[in-house]
Coordinates of C-alpha atoms and ligand atoms in Angstrom, one line a residue:
M18 CA -29.0 32.4 -45.4
Y19 CA -26.3 34.3 -47.2
K20 CA -25.7 32.9 -50.7
K21 CA -22.5 33.5 -52.6
L22 CA -23.4 34.6 -56.1
F23 CA -22.1 32.5 -59.0
I24 CA -24.6 34.2 -61.3
P25 CA -23.7 36.5 -64.2
G26 CA -24.6 39.6 -62.3
P27 CA -25.0 41.0 -59.8
T28 CA -21.9 39.2 -58.5
H29 CA -20.4 38.7 -55.1
V30 CA -19.4 42.1 -53.5
R31 CA -16.5 42.0 -50.9
D32 CA -17.1 43.5 -47.5
E33 CA -14.5 46.2 -47.9
I34 CA -16.3 47.4 -51.0
L35 CA -19.7 47.4 -49.2
Q36 CA -18.0 49.5 -46.5
A37 CA -16.5 51.9 -49.1
Q38 CA -20.0 52.4 -50.3
A39 CA -21.1 53.4 -46.8
A40 CA -18.6 56.3 -46.6
P41 CA -20.2 59.7 -45.5
M42 CA -22.1 61.5 -48.3
I43 CA -20.5 64.4 -50.1
G44 CA -22.2 67.0 -52.3
H45 CA -21.9 66.4 -56.0
R46 CA -21.0 70.0 -56.7
A47 CA -18.5 70.2 -53.8
P48 CA -14.8 70.0 -54.6
E49 CA -14.6 66.6 -52.8
Y50 CA -16.7 65.1 -55.5
A51 CA -14.7 66.5 -58.4
E52 CA -11.6 65.1 -56.7
L53 CA -13.3 61.7 -56.4
Q54 CA -14.3 61.6 -60.1
R55 CA -10.9 62.9 -61.1
E56 CA -9.3 60.1 -59.1
V57 CA -11.4 57.3 -60.4
T58 CA -11.4 58.2 -64.1
P59 CA -7.7 57.7 -64.8
K60 CA -8.0 54.3 -63.1
L61 CA -10.8 53.3 -65.5
Q62 CA -8.8 54.7 -68.5
K63 CA -5.8 52.5 -67.4
M64 CA -8.0 49.5 -67.2
L65 CA -9.3 50.2 -70.8
Y66 CA -5.8 51.1 -72.1
T67 CA -7.0 54.5 -73.3
E68 CA -6.9 58.2 -72.5
Q69 CA -10.1 58.9 -74.3
R70 CA -13.2 59.9 -72.3
V71 CA -14.7 57.4 -69.8
F72 CA -18.1 58.7 -68.7
L73 CA -20.0 57.5 -65.5
F74 CA -23.8 57.2 -65.6
A75 CA -26.2 56.6 -62.8
S76 CA -28.0 54.0 -64.8
S77 CA -28.2 50.3 -65.6
S78 CA -26.3 49.3 -68.8
T79 CA -29.5 49.2 -70.8
G80 CA -29.9 53.0 -70.4
V81 CA -26.4 53.6 -71.7
M82 CA -27.0 51.3 -74.6
E83 CA -30.1 53.4 -75.5
G84 CA -28.1 56.6 -75.1
A85 CA -25.4 55.2 -77.4
I86 CA -28.0 54.3 -80.0
R87 CA -29.5 57.8 -80.0
Q88 CA -26.3 59.5 -81.0
A89 CA -24.5 57.1 -83.4
S90 CA -26.3 57.0 -86.7
N91 CA -27.6 59.3 -89.5
T92 CA -28.3 56.6 -92.0
R93 CA -28.7 53.0 -90.9
M94 CA -27.5 50.8 -88.1
L95 CA -26.4 47.1 -88.3
N96 CA -27.1 45.1 -85.1
A97 CA -25.2 41.8 -84.8
V98 CA -27.3 39.3 -82.9
C99 CA -26.1 36.1 -81.4
G100 CA -28.3 35.8 -78.3
A101 CA -30.6 37.7 -75.9
F102 CA -28.4 40.6 -75.1
S103 CA -27.1 41.4 -78.6
K104 CA -30.8 41.2 -79.6
R105 CA -31.4 43.9 -77.0
W106 CA -29.3 46.3 -79.0
H107 CA -31.5 45.6 -82.0
D108 CA -34.7 46.1 -80.0
I109 CA -33.4 49.4 -78.6
T110 CA -32.4 50.6 -82.1
A111 CA -35.8 49.8 -83.5
A112 CA -37.7 51.3 -80.5
N113 CA -35.8 54.6 -81.0
G114 CA -36.9 54.8 -84.7
V115 CA -33.3 54.4 -86.0
P116 CA -33.4 52.6 -89.3
C117 CA -31.7 49.2 -88.7
D118 CA -31.2 45.6 -89.7
A119 CA -30.2 42.6 -87.7
V120 CA -27.6 40.1 -88.8
E121 CA -28.2 37.0 -86.8
V122 CA -26.5 33.8 -86.0
P123 CA -28.1 30.9 -84.0
M124 CA -27.6 30.9 -80.3
G125 CA -24.2 29.4 -79.3
Q126 CA -22.5 30.7 -82.4
A127 CA -20.3 33.7 -82.8
T128 CA -20.6 36.8 -85.0
T129 CA -17.6 36.7 -87.3
P130 CA -15.8 39.4 -89.2
E131 CA -16.8 37.8 -92.5
L132 CA -20.5 37.9 -91.6
I133 CA -20.3 41.6 -90.6
D134 CA -18.3 42.4 -93.7
E135 CA -20.9 40.8 -95.9
A136 CA -23.8 42.5 -94.1
L137 CA -22.1 46.0 -94.1
S138 CA -21.4 45.7 -97.9
K139 CA -25.2 45.5 -98.6
G140 CA -26.4 48.8 -97.1
D141 CA -25.7 52.4 -96.3
Y142 CA -24.6 51.7 -92.7
D143 CA -22.8 54.2 -90.5
A144 CA -22.9 52.3 -87.2
L145 CA -22.6 48.7 -85.9
T146 CA -23.6 47.2 -82.5
V147 CA -22.0 44.1 -81.2
V148 CA -21.9 42.3 -77.8
L149 CA -18.5 41.4 -76.6
N150 CA -19.6 38.7 -74.2
E151 CA -23.0 37.2 -74.8
T152 CA -24.2 36.4 -71.3
S153 CA -27.1 34.3 -72.4
T154 CA -24.9 31.8 -74.3
G155 CA -21.5 32.1 -72.5
L156 CA -19.7 33.2 -75.7
T157 CA -17.2 35.9 -76.5
N158 CA -17.4 37.4 -80.0
P159 CA -14.1 38.1 -81.9
V160 CA -14.5 41.9 -81.5
P161 CA -10.9 42.8 -82.2
E162 CA -11.0 41.0 -85.6
I163 CA -14.4 42.4 -86.4
A164 CA -13.2 45.9 -85.5
E165 CA -10.0 45.5 -87.6
R166 CA -12.1 44.6 -90.6
V167 CA -14.6 47.3 -90.1
R168 CA -12.0 50.0 -89.5
K169 CA -10.2 49.0 -92.7
K170 CA -13.1 48.6 -95.1
Y171 CA -15.8 50.8 -93.6
P172 CA -14.1 53.7 -91.8
D173 CA -17.3 55.7 -91.3
V174 CA -19.0 52.9 -89.4
L175 CA -19.0 53.4 -85.6
I176 CA -18.5 50.3 -83.5
L177 CA -20.6 50.2 -80.4
V178 CA -19.6 47.4 -78.0
D179 CA -21.7 46.0 -75.1
A180 CA -19.0 44.9 -72.7
V181 CA -21.4 44.5 -69.8
S182 CA -20.3 41.0 -68.7
A183 CA -16.7 41.4 -69.9
M184 CA -15.3 44.8 -68.7
A185 CA -13.0 44.4 -65.7
G186 CA -12.9 40.6 -66.4
I187 CA -11.2 40.4 -69.8
K188 CA -8.7 42.7 -71.5
I189 CA -10.3 45.4 -73.6
P190 CA -7.7 47.7 -75.1
F191 CA -10.2 50.3 -76.3
D192 CA -7.8 52.3 -78.6
E193 CA -5.9 49.3 -80.0
W194 CA -9.1 47.6 -81.0
G195 CA -10.3 50.8 -82.6
I196 CA -13.8 50.7 -81.2
D197 CA -16.0 53.7 -80.5
V198 CA -18.3 53.1 -77.6
C199 CA -17.7 50.5 -74.9
L200 CA -20.0 50.2 -72.0
A201 CA -20.7 48.1 -68.9
G202 CA -22.6 48.2 -65.7
V203 CA -20.6 47.7 -62.5
Q204 CA -22.6 44.8 -61.1
K205 CA -20.8 42.1 -63.1
C206 CA -17.0 41.8 -63.5
F207 CA -16.4 45.0 -61.5
A208 CA -18.0 43.2 -58.5
L209 CA -19.9 46.2 -57.2
P210 CA -23.6 46.7 -56.4
P211 CA -25.8 47.6 -59.4
G212 CA -26.8 51.1 -60.4
L213 CA -23.7 52.6 -62.1
A214 CA -22.4 52.3 -65.7
V215 CA -19.1 53.1 -67.2
C216 CA -18.8 54.1 -70.9
A217 CA -15.7 54.8 -73.0
V218 CA -16.3 57.0 -76.0
S219 CA -13.9 57.7 -78.9
E220 CA -13.3 61.1 -80.6
R221 CA -15.1 59.6 -83.7
A222 CA -18.2 58.8 -81.6
M223 CA -18.1 62.4 -80.0
E224 CA -18.0 63.9 -83.5
R225 CA -20.9 61.7 -84.7
S226 CA -22.9 62.7 -81.7
K227 CA -22.6 66.3 -82.8
Q228 CA -24.0 65.5 -86.2
V229 CA -27.1 63.5 -85.0
A230 CA -30.3 65.3 -84.4
N231 CA -32.3 64.6 -81.3
S232 CA -29.4 62.8 -79.6
G233 CA -31.3 63.1 -76.3
Y234 CA -30.1 64.8 -73.1
Y235 CA -29.3 62.5 -70.1
F236 CA -26.8 60.3 -72.1
D237 CA -25.7 62.9 -74.7
Y238 CA -21.9 62.8 -74.8
W239 CA -21.5 66.6 -75.2
V240 CA -23.9 67.4 -72.4
N241 CA -21.8 65.0 -70.3
D242 CA -18.5 66.3 -71.6
K243 CA -19.2 69.9 -70.4
Y244 CA -19.3 68.5 -66.8
Y245 CA -16.8 65.8 -67.3
Q246 CA -14.1 68.5 -68.0
R247 CA -14.7 69.8 -64.5
G248 CA -14.9 66.4 -62.8
Q249 CA -18.6 66.3 -62.5
T250 CA -21.7 64.8 -64.2
P251 CA -24.7 66.9 -65.4
A252 CA -27.2 65.2 -63.1
T253 CA -26.7 63.9 -59.6
P254 CA -24.3 61.0 -59.8
A255 CA -24.5 57.7 -57.8
V256 CA -22.0 59.1 -55.3
S257 CA -21.9 56.0 -53.0
L258 CA -21.3 53.7 -55.9
I259 CA -18.5 55.9 -57.3
Q260 CA -16.9 55.9 -53.8
A261 CA -17.1 52.1 -53.9
L262 CA -15.8 52.0 -57.5
N263 CA -12.8 54.1 -56.5
A264 CA -11.9 51.6 -53.8
Q265 CA -12.5 48.7 -56.2
M266 CA -10.4 50.2 -58.9
D267 CA -7.5 50.4 -56.4
A268 CA -8.0 46.7 -55.6
I269 CA -8.1 45.8 -59.3
L270 CA -4.9 47.7 -60.1
T271 CA -3.2 46.3 -57.0
E272 CA -4.2 42.8 -58.1
G273 CA -2.7 43.8 -61.5
L274 CA -4.6 43.9 -64.8
E275 CA -2.8 40.9 -66.4
K276 CA -3.3 38.9 -63.2
R277 CA -7.0 39.7 -63.2
W278 CA -7.4 38.6 -66.8
T279 CA -5.4 35.4 -66.1
R280 CA -7.5 34.6 -63.0
H281 CA -10.7 34.9 -65.0
E282 CA -9.2 32.6 -67.6
A283 CA -8.1 30.1 -65.0
M284 CA -11.6 30.0 -63.4
A285 CA -13.2 29.5 -66.8
K286 CA -10.9 26.7 -67.7
K287 CA -11.7 24.9 -64.5
V288 CA -15.5 25.2 -65.1
R289 CA -15.2 24.1 -68.8
A290 CA -13.2 21.0 -67.9
W291 CA -15.8 20.1 -65.3
A292 CA -18.6 20.8 -67.7
K293 CA -17.0 18.7 -70.4
K294 CA -16.5 15.8 -68.1
N295 CA -20.0 15.8 -66.6
F296 CA -22.2 17.6 -69.1
R297 CA -21.5 19.4 -72.4
L298 CA -20.5 23.0 -73.3
Y299 CA -23.3 24.8 -75.1
S300 CA -21.4 27.3 -77.3
D301 CA -18.9 27.0 -80.1
E302 CA -15.7 26.0 -78.3
R303 CA -13.6 28.5 -80.3
Y304 CA -15.4 31.4 -78.6
L305 CA -16.0 30.4 -75.0
S306 CA -16.3 33.1 -72.5
N307 CA -13.9 33.6 -69.7
T308 CA -16.5 35.2 -67.4
V309 CA -19.5 32.8 -67.7
T310 CA -20.0 29.2 -68.8
N311 CA -23.3 27.9 -70.3
V312 CA -23.5 24.2 -69.5
E313 CA -25.8 22.1 -71.6
N314 CA -28.0 20.0 -69.3
V315 CA -27.5 16.7 -71.1
R316 CA -28.2 14.7 -67.9
E317 CA -31.5 16.4 -67.7
I318 CA -31.1 17.3 -64.1
D319 CA -33.6 19.5 -62.3
V320 CA -31.8 22.8 -62.4
V321 CA -34.2 24.5 -59.9
A322 CA -33.7 21.6 -57.4
L323 CA -30.0 21.8 -57.8
N324 CA -30.1 25.5 -57.1
N325 CA -32.3 25.0 -54.1
A326 CA -29.8 22.5 -52.7
L327 CA -26.9 24.8 -53.4
G328 CA -28.9 27.6 -51.7
E329 CA -28.9 25.5 -48.5
R330 CA -25.1 25.3 -48.8
G331 CA -24.7 29.1 -49.4
A332 CA -24.4 29.4 -53.2
V333 CA -26.5 30.2 -56.2
I334 CA -25.9 29.6 -59.9
S335 CA -28.1 30.6 -62.9
N336 CA -30.7 28.7 -64.9
G337 CA -30.4 28.8 -68.7
Y338 CA -31.5 32.2 -70.2
G339 CA -34.9 32.5 -71.8
S340 CA -35.6 29.6 -74.1
L341 CA -32.6 27.7 -72.6
K342 CA -34.2 27.5 -69.2
G343 CA -33.9 23.9 -67.9
K344 CA -31.9 23.0 -71.0
C345 CA -28.8 24.7 -69.7
F346 CA -27.5 26.2 -66.6
R347 CA -24.9 28.9 -66.2
I348 CA -22.0 29.2 -63.8
A349 CA -20.5 32.7 -63.7
H350 CA -16.8 33.0 -62.8
M351 CA -16.4 36.7 -62.8
G352 CA -15.5 39.7 -60.5
D353 CA -13.8 38.9 -57.3
L354 CA -14.5 35.1 -57.2
T355 CA -11.4 33.0 -56.8
I356 CA -10.3 29.6 -58.2
Q357 CA -10.9 28.3 -54.6
D358 CA -14.5 29.6 -54.8
I359 CA -14.9 27.7 -58.1
E360 CA -13.4 24.5 -56.8
W361 CA -15.7 24.7 -53.7
L362 CA -18.8 25.3 -55.9
L363 CA -18.0 22.4 -58.3
G364 CA -17.4 20.2 -55.3
Q365 CA -20.8 21.1 -53.9
I366 CA -22.5 20.3 -57.2
D367 CA -20.7 17.0 -57.5
D368 CA -21.8 16.1 -54.0
I369 CA -25.4 17.1 -54.6
L370 CA -25.7 15.3 -58.0
G371 CA -23.5 12.3 -56.9
L372 CA -21.1 12.9 -59.7
Ligands
PLP428 N1 -25.8 43.3 -72.0 C1 -25.4 42.2 -71.4 C2 -24.3 41.4 -72.2 C3 -25.8 41.7 -70.2 O1 -25.4 40.6 -69.7 C4 -26.8 42.5 -69.5 C5 -27.4 42.0 -68.3 O2 -27.3 40.9 -67.8 C6 -27.3 43.7 -70.1 C7 -26.7 44.1 -71.3 C8 -28.3 44.5 -69.5 O3 -27.7 45.1 -68.3 P1 -28.5 46.0 -67.3 O4 -29.4 45.0 -66.6 O5 -27.4 46.5 -66.4 O6 -29.2 47.0 -68.0

């Protein structure tokens, strides 16, 4: 049976978008492809409130995170950790042999500007990684405030932002925040099938890339820029996904950016109110995510049984992530889901659990 996805990626993909993905193939060195890339890029720039480069990579987000790590630092990198995905930045940095330290807060808590300030003051850092929306805990870090502090006090520190479960769901004014790399896979708030990643890169990050030895090839910003300038990518792009992305960006801009951000907020509020009434919210309430809610399982329900019952009714939610399995469950409210979808889902859960 078809199940509507209320999980934090991949998310529900509308039929029109699946159809756009099935458009006839075009050659990636043909003028039609350059036209396509030149059409879609300004739409992405508009969504990120920037005119700086926005690259497309045939990759999951993790690949682009690794690429970012390889061309950001000549001295030492600071990785802000507040859950499983921000921890991934740290693991990738260490695995690439880049000198680094983690500054960690317990799960459910946010990384604050004060914490970052204190950590940066202690070492010779030239780059910082942070997750905007920590999918494992349902928390959104105060990235604008962090960036403001870093830009002012540590102008040489590049700010690399994992916006995987936030981009296209919450407002990210790339230039105004003064961040340097901001990336996301399209399988979450973009509501597309997986396999394509979007990455905005600042001039500062471009310059740094030039100065770093062994910056790699596939994700190297300058290798990509050479082709970007002619509406292409150096290697074969995910043409079908880019065709779908182009259609989806039209839909996003037609909905209206502010309306899209408000819809996500409204869905989040609905889920939070329900969670507070029936369970408990896991993360610090000052930093709750507008795209995914992590519900603490204070009733000790059987999350797997709940999901099985939901499956029979055509929906699926997520268990808690990693060590939070069984102790929490997550409801995603991102992408093209509507407030009606959320009301329907919560009604089903109420019915199954007798709430
Ligand atoms: N970062 C965050 C915040 C995520 O939620 C995820 C996936 O859920 C990733 C990174 C990894 O993304 P991918 O599986 O596309 O590599």
